[in-house]
XYZ file of C-alpha atoms in Angstrom:
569
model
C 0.000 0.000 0.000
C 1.049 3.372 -0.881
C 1.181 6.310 1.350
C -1.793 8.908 0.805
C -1.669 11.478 -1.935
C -0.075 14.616 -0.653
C 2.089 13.218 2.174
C 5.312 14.064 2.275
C 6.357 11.456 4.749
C 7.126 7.589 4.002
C 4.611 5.100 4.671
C 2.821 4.356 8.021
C 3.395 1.405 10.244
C 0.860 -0.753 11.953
C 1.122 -2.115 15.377
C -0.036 -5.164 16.654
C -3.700 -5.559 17.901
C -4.528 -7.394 20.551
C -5.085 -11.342 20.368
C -8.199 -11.439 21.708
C -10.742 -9.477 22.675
C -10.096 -7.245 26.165
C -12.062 -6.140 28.747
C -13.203 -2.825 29.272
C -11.426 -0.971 31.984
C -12.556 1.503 33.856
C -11.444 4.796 33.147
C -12.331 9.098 33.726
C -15.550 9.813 31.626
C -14.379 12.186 28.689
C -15.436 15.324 29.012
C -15.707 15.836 25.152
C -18.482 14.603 23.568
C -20.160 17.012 21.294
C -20.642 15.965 18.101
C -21.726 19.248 16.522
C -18.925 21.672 17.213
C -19.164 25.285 15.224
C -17.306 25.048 12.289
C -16.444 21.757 12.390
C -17.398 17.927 10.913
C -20.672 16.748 12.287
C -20.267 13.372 14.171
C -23.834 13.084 15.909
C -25.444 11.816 12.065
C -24.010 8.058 12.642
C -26.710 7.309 9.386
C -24.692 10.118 7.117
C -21.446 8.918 8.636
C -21.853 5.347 7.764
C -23.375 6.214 4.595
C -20.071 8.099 3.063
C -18.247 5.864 4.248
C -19.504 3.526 1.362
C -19.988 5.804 -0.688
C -16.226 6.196 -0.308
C -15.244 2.754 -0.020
C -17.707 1.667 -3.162
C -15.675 4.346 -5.345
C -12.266 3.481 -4.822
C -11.414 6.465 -2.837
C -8.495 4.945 -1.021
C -4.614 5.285 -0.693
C -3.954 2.576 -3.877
C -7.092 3.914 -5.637
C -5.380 7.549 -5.518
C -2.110 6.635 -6.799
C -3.823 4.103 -9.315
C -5.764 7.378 -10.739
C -3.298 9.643 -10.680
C -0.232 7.484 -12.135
C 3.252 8.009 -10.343
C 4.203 11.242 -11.506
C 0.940 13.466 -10.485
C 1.033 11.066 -6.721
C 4.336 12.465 -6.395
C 3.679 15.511 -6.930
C 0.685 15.819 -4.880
C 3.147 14.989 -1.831
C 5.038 18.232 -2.739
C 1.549 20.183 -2.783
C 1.988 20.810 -6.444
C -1.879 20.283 -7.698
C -1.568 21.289 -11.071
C -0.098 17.695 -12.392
C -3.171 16.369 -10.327
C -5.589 18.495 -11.855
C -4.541 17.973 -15.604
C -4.981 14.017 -15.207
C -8.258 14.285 -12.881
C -9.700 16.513 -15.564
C -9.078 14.230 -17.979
C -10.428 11.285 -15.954
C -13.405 12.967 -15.712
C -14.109 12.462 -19.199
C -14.248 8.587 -18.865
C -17.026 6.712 -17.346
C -15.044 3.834 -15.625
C -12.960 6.774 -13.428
C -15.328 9.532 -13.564
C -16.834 9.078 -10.283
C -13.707 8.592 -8.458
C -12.124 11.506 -10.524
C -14.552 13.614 -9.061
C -14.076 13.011 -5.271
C -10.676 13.484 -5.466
C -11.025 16.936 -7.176
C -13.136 17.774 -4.084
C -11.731 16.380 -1.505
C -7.880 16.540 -2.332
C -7.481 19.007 -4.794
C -9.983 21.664 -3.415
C -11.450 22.233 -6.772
C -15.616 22.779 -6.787
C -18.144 20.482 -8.729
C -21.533 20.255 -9.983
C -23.738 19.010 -7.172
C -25.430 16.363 -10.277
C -21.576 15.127 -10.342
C -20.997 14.777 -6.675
C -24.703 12.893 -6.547
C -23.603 10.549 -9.340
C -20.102 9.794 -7.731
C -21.081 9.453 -4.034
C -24.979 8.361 -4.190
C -25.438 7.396 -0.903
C -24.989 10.537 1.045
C -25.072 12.950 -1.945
C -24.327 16.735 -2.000
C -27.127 17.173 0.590
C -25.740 14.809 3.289
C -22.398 15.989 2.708
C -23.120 19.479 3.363
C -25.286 18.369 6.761
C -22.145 17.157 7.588
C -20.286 20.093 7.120
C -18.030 19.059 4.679
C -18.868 20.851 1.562
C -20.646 24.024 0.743
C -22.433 25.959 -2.073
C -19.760 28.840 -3.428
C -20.966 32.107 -5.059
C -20.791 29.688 -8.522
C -23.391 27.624 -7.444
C -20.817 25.049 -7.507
C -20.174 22.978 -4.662
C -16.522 23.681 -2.726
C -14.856 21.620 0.085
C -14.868 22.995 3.808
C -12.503 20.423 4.852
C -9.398 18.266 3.699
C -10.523 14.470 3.818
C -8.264 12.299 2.163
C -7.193 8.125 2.464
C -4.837 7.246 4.798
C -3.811 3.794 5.549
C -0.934 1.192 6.315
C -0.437 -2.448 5.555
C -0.243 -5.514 7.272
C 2.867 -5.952 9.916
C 4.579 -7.784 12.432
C 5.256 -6.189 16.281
C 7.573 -6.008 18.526
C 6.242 -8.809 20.118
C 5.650 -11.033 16.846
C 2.375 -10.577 16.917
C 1.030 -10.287 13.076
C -1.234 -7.000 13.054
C -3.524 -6.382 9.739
C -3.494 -2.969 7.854
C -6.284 -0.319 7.789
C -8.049 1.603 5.157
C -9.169 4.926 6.361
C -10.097 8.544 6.119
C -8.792 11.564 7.697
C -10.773 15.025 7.535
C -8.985 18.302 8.423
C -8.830 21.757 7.564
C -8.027 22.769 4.502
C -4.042 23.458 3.974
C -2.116 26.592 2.664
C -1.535 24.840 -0.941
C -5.403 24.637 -1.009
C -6.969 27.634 -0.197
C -6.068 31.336 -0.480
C -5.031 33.494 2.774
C -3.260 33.083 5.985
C -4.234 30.226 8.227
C -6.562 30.592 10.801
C -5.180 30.272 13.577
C -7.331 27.334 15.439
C -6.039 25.438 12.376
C -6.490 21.745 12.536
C -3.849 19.988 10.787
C -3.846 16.897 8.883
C -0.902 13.931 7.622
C 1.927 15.846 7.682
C 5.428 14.932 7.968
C 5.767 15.548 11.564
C 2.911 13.441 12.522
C 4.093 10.645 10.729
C 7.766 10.857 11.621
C 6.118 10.278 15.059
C 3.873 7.289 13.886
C 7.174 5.777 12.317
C 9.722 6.449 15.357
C 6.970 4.646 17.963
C 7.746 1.391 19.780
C 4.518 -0.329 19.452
C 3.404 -3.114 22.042
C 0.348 -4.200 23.945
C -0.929 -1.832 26.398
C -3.820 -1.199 28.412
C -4.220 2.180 28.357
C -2.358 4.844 25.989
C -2.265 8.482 25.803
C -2.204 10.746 22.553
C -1.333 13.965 24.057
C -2.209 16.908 21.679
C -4.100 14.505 19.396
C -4.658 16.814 16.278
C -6.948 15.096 14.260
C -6.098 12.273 15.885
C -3.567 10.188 14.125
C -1.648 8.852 16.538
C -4.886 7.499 18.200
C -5.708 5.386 15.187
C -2.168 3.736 15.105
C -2.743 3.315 19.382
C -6.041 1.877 18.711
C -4.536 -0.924 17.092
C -2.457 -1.884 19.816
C -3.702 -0.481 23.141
C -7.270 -1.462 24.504
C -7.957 2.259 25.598
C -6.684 5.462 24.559
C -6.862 8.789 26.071
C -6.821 11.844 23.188
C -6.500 15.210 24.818
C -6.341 18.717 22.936
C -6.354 22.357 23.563
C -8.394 23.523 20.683
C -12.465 21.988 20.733
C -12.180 21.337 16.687
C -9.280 19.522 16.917
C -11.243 17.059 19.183
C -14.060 17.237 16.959
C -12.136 16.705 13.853
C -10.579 13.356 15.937
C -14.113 12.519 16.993
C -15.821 12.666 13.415
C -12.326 10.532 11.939
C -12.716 7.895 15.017
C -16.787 7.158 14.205
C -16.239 7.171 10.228
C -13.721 4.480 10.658
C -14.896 2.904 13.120
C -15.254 -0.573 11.764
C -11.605 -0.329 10.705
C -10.601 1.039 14.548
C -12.780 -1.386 16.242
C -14.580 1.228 18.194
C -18.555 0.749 18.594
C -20.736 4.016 17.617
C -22.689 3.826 20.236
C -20.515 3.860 22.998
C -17.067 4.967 21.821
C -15.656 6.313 25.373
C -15.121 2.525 25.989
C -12.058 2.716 23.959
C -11.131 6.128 23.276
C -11.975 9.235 25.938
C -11.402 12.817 24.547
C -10.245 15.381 26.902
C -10.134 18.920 26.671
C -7.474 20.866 28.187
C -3.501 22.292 28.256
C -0.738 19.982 28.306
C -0.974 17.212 31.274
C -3.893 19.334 32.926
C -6.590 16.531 31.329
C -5.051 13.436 33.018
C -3.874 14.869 36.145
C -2.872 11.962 38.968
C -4.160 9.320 35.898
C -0.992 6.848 34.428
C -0.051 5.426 31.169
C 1.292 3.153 30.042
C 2.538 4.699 26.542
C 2.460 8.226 25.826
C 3.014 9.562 22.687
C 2.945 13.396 21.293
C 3.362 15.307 18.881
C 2.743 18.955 20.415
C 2.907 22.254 19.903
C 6.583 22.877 19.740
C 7.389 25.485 17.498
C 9.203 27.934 18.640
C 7.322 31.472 18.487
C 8.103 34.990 19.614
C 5.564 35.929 22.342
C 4.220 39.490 22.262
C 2.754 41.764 25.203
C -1.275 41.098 25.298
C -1.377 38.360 23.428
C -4.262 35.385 24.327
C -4.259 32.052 22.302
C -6.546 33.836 19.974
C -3.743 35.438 18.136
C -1.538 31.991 18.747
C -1.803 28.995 16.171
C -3.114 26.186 18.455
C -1.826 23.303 15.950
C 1.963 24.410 16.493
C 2.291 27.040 19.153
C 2.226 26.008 22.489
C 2.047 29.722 24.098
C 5.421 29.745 26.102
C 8.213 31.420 25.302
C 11.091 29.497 23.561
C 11.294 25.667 24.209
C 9.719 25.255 27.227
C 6.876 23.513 25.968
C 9.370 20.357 25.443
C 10.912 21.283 28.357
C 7.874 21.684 30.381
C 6.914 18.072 28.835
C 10.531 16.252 29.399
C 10.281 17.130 32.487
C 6.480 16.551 33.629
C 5.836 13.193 31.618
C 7.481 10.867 33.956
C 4.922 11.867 36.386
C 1.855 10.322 34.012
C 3.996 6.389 33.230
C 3.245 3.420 34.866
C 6.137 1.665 35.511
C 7.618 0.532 33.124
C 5.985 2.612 31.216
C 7.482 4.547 27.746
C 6.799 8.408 26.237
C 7.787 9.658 22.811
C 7.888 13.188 21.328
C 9.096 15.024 19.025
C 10.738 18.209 19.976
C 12.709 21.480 19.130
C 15.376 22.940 21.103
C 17.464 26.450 21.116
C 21.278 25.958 21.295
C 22.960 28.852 22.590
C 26.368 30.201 20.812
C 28.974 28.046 22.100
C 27.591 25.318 23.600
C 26.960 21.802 22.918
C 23.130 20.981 21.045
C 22.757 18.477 24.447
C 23.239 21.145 27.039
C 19.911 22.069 27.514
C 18.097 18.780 26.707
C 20.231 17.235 29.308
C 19.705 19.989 31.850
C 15.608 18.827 31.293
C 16.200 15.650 31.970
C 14.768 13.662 35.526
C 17.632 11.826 36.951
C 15.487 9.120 38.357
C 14.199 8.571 34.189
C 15.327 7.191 31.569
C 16.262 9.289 28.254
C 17.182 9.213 25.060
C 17.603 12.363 22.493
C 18.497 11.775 18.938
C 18.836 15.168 17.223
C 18.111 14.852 13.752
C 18.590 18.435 12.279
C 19.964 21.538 13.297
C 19.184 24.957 12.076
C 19.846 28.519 12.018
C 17.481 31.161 13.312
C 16.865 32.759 9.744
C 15.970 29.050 8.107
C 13.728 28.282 11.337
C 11.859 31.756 10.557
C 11.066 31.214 6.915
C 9.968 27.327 7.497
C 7.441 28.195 10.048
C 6.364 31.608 8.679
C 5.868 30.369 5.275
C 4.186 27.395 7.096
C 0.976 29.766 7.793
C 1.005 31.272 4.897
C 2.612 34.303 6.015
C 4.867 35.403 3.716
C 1.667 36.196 1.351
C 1.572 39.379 3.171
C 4.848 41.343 2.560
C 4.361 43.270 5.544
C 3.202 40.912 7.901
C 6.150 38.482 6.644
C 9.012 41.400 7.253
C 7.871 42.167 10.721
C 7.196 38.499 12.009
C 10.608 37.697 10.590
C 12.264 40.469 12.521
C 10.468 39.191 15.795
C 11.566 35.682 14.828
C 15.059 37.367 14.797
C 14.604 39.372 17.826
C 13.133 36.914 19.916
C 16.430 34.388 19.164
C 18.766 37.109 19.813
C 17.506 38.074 23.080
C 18.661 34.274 23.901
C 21.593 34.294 22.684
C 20.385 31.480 20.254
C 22.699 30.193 17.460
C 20.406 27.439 16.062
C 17.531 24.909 16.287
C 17.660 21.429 17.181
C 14.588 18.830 16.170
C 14.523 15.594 17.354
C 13.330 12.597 18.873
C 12.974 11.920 22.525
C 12.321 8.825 24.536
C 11.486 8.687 28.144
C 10.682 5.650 30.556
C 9.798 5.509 34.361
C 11.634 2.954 35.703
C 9.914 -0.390 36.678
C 9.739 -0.308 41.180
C 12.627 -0.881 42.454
C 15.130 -0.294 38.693
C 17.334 2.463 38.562
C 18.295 4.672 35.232
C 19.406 2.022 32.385
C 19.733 4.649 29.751
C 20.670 8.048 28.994
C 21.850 8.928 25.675
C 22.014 12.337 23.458
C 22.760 11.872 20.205
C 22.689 13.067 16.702
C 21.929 11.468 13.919
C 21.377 13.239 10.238
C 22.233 11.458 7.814
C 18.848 8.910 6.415
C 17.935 6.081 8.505
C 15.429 3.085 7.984
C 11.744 3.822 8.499
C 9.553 2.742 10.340
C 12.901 3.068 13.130
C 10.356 2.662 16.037
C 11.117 -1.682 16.033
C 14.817 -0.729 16.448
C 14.382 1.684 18.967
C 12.226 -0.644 20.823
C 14.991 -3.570 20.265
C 17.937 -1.367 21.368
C 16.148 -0.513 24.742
C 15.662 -4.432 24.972
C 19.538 -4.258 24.794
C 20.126 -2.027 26.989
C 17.915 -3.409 29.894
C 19.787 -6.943 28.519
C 23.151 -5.290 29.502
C 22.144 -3.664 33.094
C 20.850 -7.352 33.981
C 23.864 -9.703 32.467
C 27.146 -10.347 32.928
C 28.120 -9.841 29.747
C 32.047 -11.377 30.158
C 29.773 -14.829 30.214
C 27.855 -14.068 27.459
C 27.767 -15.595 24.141
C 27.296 -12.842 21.191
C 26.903 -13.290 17.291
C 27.055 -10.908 14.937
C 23.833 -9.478 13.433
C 22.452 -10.421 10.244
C 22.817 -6.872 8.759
C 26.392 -5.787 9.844
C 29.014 -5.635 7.189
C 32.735 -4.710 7.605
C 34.711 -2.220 5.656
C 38.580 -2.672 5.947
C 40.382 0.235 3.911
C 44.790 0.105 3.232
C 47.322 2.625 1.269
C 48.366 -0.018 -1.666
C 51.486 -1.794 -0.255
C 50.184 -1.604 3.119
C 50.753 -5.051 5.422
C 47.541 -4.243 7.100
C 44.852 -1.685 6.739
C 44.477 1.284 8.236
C 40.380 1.552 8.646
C 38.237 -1.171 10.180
C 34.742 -0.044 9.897
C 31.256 -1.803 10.708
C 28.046 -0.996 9.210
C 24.785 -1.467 9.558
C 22.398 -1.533 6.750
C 19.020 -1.404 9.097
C 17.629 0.177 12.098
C 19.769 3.300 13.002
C 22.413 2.313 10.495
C 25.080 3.198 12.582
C 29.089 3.228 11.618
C 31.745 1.892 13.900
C 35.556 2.667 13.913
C 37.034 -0.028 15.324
C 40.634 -0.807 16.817
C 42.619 -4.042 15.973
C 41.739 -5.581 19.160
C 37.970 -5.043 18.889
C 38.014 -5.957 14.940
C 39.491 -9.517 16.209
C 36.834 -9.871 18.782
C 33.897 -9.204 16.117
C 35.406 -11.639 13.582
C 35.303 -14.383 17.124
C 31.721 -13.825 17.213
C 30.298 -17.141 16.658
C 28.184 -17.991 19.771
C 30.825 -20.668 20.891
C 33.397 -19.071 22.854
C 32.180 -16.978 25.740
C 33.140 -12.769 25.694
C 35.831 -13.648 28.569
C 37.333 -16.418 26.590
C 37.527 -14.303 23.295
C 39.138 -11.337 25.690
C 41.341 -13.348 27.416
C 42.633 -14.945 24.161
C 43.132 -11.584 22.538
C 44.974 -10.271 25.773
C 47.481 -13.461 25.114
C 47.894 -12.668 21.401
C 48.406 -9.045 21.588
C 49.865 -8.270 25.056
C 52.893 -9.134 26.564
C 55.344 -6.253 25.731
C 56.663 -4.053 28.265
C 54.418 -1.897 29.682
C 51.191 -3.596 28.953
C 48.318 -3.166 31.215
C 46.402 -6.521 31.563
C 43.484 -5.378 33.697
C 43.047 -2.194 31.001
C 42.832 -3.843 28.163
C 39.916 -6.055 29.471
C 38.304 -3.407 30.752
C 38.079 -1.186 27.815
C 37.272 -3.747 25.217
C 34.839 -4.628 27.808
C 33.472 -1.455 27.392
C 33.499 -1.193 23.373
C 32.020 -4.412 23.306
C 28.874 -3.471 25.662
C 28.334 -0.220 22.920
C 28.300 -2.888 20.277
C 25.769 -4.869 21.899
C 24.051 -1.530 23.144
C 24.048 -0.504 19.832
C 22.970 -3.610 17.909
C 26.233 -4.458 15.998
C 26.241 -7.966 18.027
C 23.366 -9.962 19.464
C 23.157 -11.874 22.704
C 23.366 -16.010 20.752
């Protein structure tokens, strides 16, 4: 399966859903349940909901039946926001009877282009123009032709395999949201709800999925992290700050669902919506995943300003990055034991220090962390991303002076660039102490989904803190190759690398000694034994330390294990 026309992002994982049926648990009433919210999807008509639904199902109107229509060239440039290749072959498909219908919904729907209400009756004859615009998808334009009010596209992933083996099936679904910059004319208003975009599935892609009881989607959007925890968790909490966000998640969770396994009439048994600021909904309540992808953009703050004149989707309301920090440090407090939280993040780096200094300086000791900065930019590049995000820059004068505060606020920092990232944080299990605590940075491109091998390498990890690893047995895994690089003439070469071609794809430089123990790697011969016959090959001279040589290839071969170069056998 394809990902979904106009998605920038690689293709969506699934995670595995549970066995058997689970009990209902008990759990806070949600205290968001209106299904007609002011300028938002309708999801109190369960007849018109279930009706477009096969209306859209009957016409093709899915991820493959997108990219089928459109052929590989207009798909692709869809996910750049470019219409126009989109529009030439829709317009043509329009012409022919056999694609007509479907031809026609996607003009609507993805492309933002009116039609006839006699077409849209033909194409989606079950709800028809009239139903959709009870819903309050469509309306009639000065034209008499009948425009979208909302984005509401395919999204779906295929069949997979967990963490823990379990086979999960894929999903077929649709996602409704407001309208984007690339489809309408204007600045964004600023209670924007936004749909697939990169960093929402970046997120989907970078989770550790397992069985859990209960789950938390904490700034839920319209909701897409709840549809991937629905397929693994048996309840899920969604919380937001903005009421249409929760009633764009609430209209996408009861028109799929069949496909989410959620019952129409009572759908607080699986997933409770929650209205509120950060952690405020689930107060003294624990998880036992959190995921989020929040507001996190980093936005100069003005004198007077309410969250009126903030955009809710990206803009938490603080000043610099302490809505990640604010989150690193609070989300601990929410786990289980045991139990995991991952976010996506930005953080300033002052001039002259270290991207980790202030992530670290979030950080609870009692927790365990991990970082992985994945790009870093300056204060000018961060400006013109997020300004021209909103559409800002259509305004000349709006886009000079927001750009100077962008510049302003930075400066008054001392800020010399922009991190984004990945963070991972665990409560310990009762009675465990900190296992990990790493800050990295990675840039260059890594296999997606990543969220298995970040799960796996924290399996590592807690393998490590509970093993002696001198006994251990290791083997070398399946996707490591070695590099070895020599001047011509050389007796030996000068480079030893290792590579991995999955997961993290990480490159080691390794030292003779270590080189010799990987190449030993074949499950017979304990870690000791291959030390201790390494220290009899290579030591000896005068001067040799004994005890430091088995200590520090001790220590390179725990961040080979730790890093997934060799496997416990």
């Amino acid at each position: 399966m394809t990902s979904s026309a106009q998605n920038p992002a690689p293709q969506a994982p699934a995670a595995p859903r549970p066995a058997t049926p689970t009990p209902a648990i008990a759990v806070r009433s949600s205290p968001f349940t209106a299904g007609n919210t002011p300028e938002a999807p309708r999801s109190d008509l369960p007849g018109l909901l279930e009706a477009l639904a096969g209306d859209l199902r009957a016409v093709g109107y899915t991820v493959d039946g997108v990219a089928g229509l459109l052929g590989e060239a207009a798909h692709s440039a869809l996910s750049r926001d470019q219409l126009i290749p989109a529009l030439i072959v829709t317009g043509r498909a329009s012409g022919e009877p056999s694609t007509a219908a479907l031809a026609a919904v996607v003009r609507l729907c993805l492309l933002a282009e009116p039609q006839r209400a006699e077409t849209l009756d033909a194409a989606l004859p079950g709800i028809r123009t009239e139903g959709l615009t009870e819903l309050g998808l469509v309306e009639r334009s000065d034209e008499d032709l009948i425009r979208a009010k909302v984005d509401l596209r395919p999204y779906g992933w295929d069949p997979t395999v967990g963490d823990d083996g379990v086979a999960s099936g894929g999903a077929d679904l649709w996602v409704a949201s407001d309208l984007a910059a690339h489809q309408r004319a204007g600045v964004l208003r600023h209670d924007h709800v936004l749909g697939i975009g990169q960093a929402s599935t970046t997120l989907v892609q970078v989770t550790a999925r397992r069985h859990v009881a209960r789950a938390l989607d904490l700034g839920t959007g319209c909701g897409i992290q709840t549809f991937h925890l629905l397929h693994h968790a048996e309840h899920v909490t969604a919380t937001d700050i903005s009421e249409r966000a929760l009633a764009f998640t609430r209209f996408n969770l009861l028109l799929n669902a069949a496909e989410l396994h959620v019952d129409p009439a009572d759908p607080e048994a699986r997933v409770s919506l929650r209205l509120g600021s950060l952690l405020e909904p689930v107060a003294g309540e624990e998880f036992e995943l959190v995921v989020s992808n929040p507001p996190f953009v980093i936005t100069p703050r003005s004198l007077g300003e309410t969250p009126v004149d903030q955009f809710t989707y990206r803009d938490g309301g603080l000043p610099g990055d302490e809505i990640v920090s604010s989150l690193v440090r609070a989300l601990p407090s929410v786990l289980a034991p045991g139990g995991t939280a991952q976010l996506l993040g930005n953080w300033e780096i002052e001039a002259g220090a270290a991207w980790s200094e202030r992530p670290q300086s979030w950080a609870d000791p009692a927790a365990d962390v991990w970082f992985i900065q994945r790009e870093q930019v300056g204060p000018e590049q961060y400006a013109e991303t997020w300004l021209q995000d909103a559409s800002e820059n259509r305004d000349r004068q709006l886009y000079q002076d927001s750009y100077a505060a962008y510049l302003d606020d930075f400066a008054s920092r001392n800020v010399a660039g922009i991190g984004f990232g990945m963070i991972w944080l665990r409560r310990p299990a009762d009675g465990a102490g900190r296992v990990i605590s790493r800050f990295e940075e990675i840039t260059y491109p890594i296999e997606q989904p990543v969220g298995p091998h970040l799960g796996a390498a924290v399996e590592r990890a807690d393998w490590l803190a509970a093993h002696d690893l001198a006994a251990a047995h290791l083997l070398v895994a399946e996707d490591v190759t070695e590099e070895r690089h020599q001047r011509p003439g050389a007796e030996h070469p000068g480079v030893i690398l290792l590579r991995q071609g999955a997961g993290l794809r990480r490159t080691n430089l390794l030292s003779t000694e270590l080189a010799g123990f990987v190449s030993a790697c074949d499950g017979d011969l304990s870690v000791g034994q291959i030390v201790g016959a390494l220290e009899a090959l290579l030591g000896g001279y005068e001067g040799f330390d004994g005890a430091q040589f088995r200590a520090g290839l001790l220590t390179e071969v725990g961040n080979l294990v730790r890093d997934g170069f060799l496997l416990p056998a």
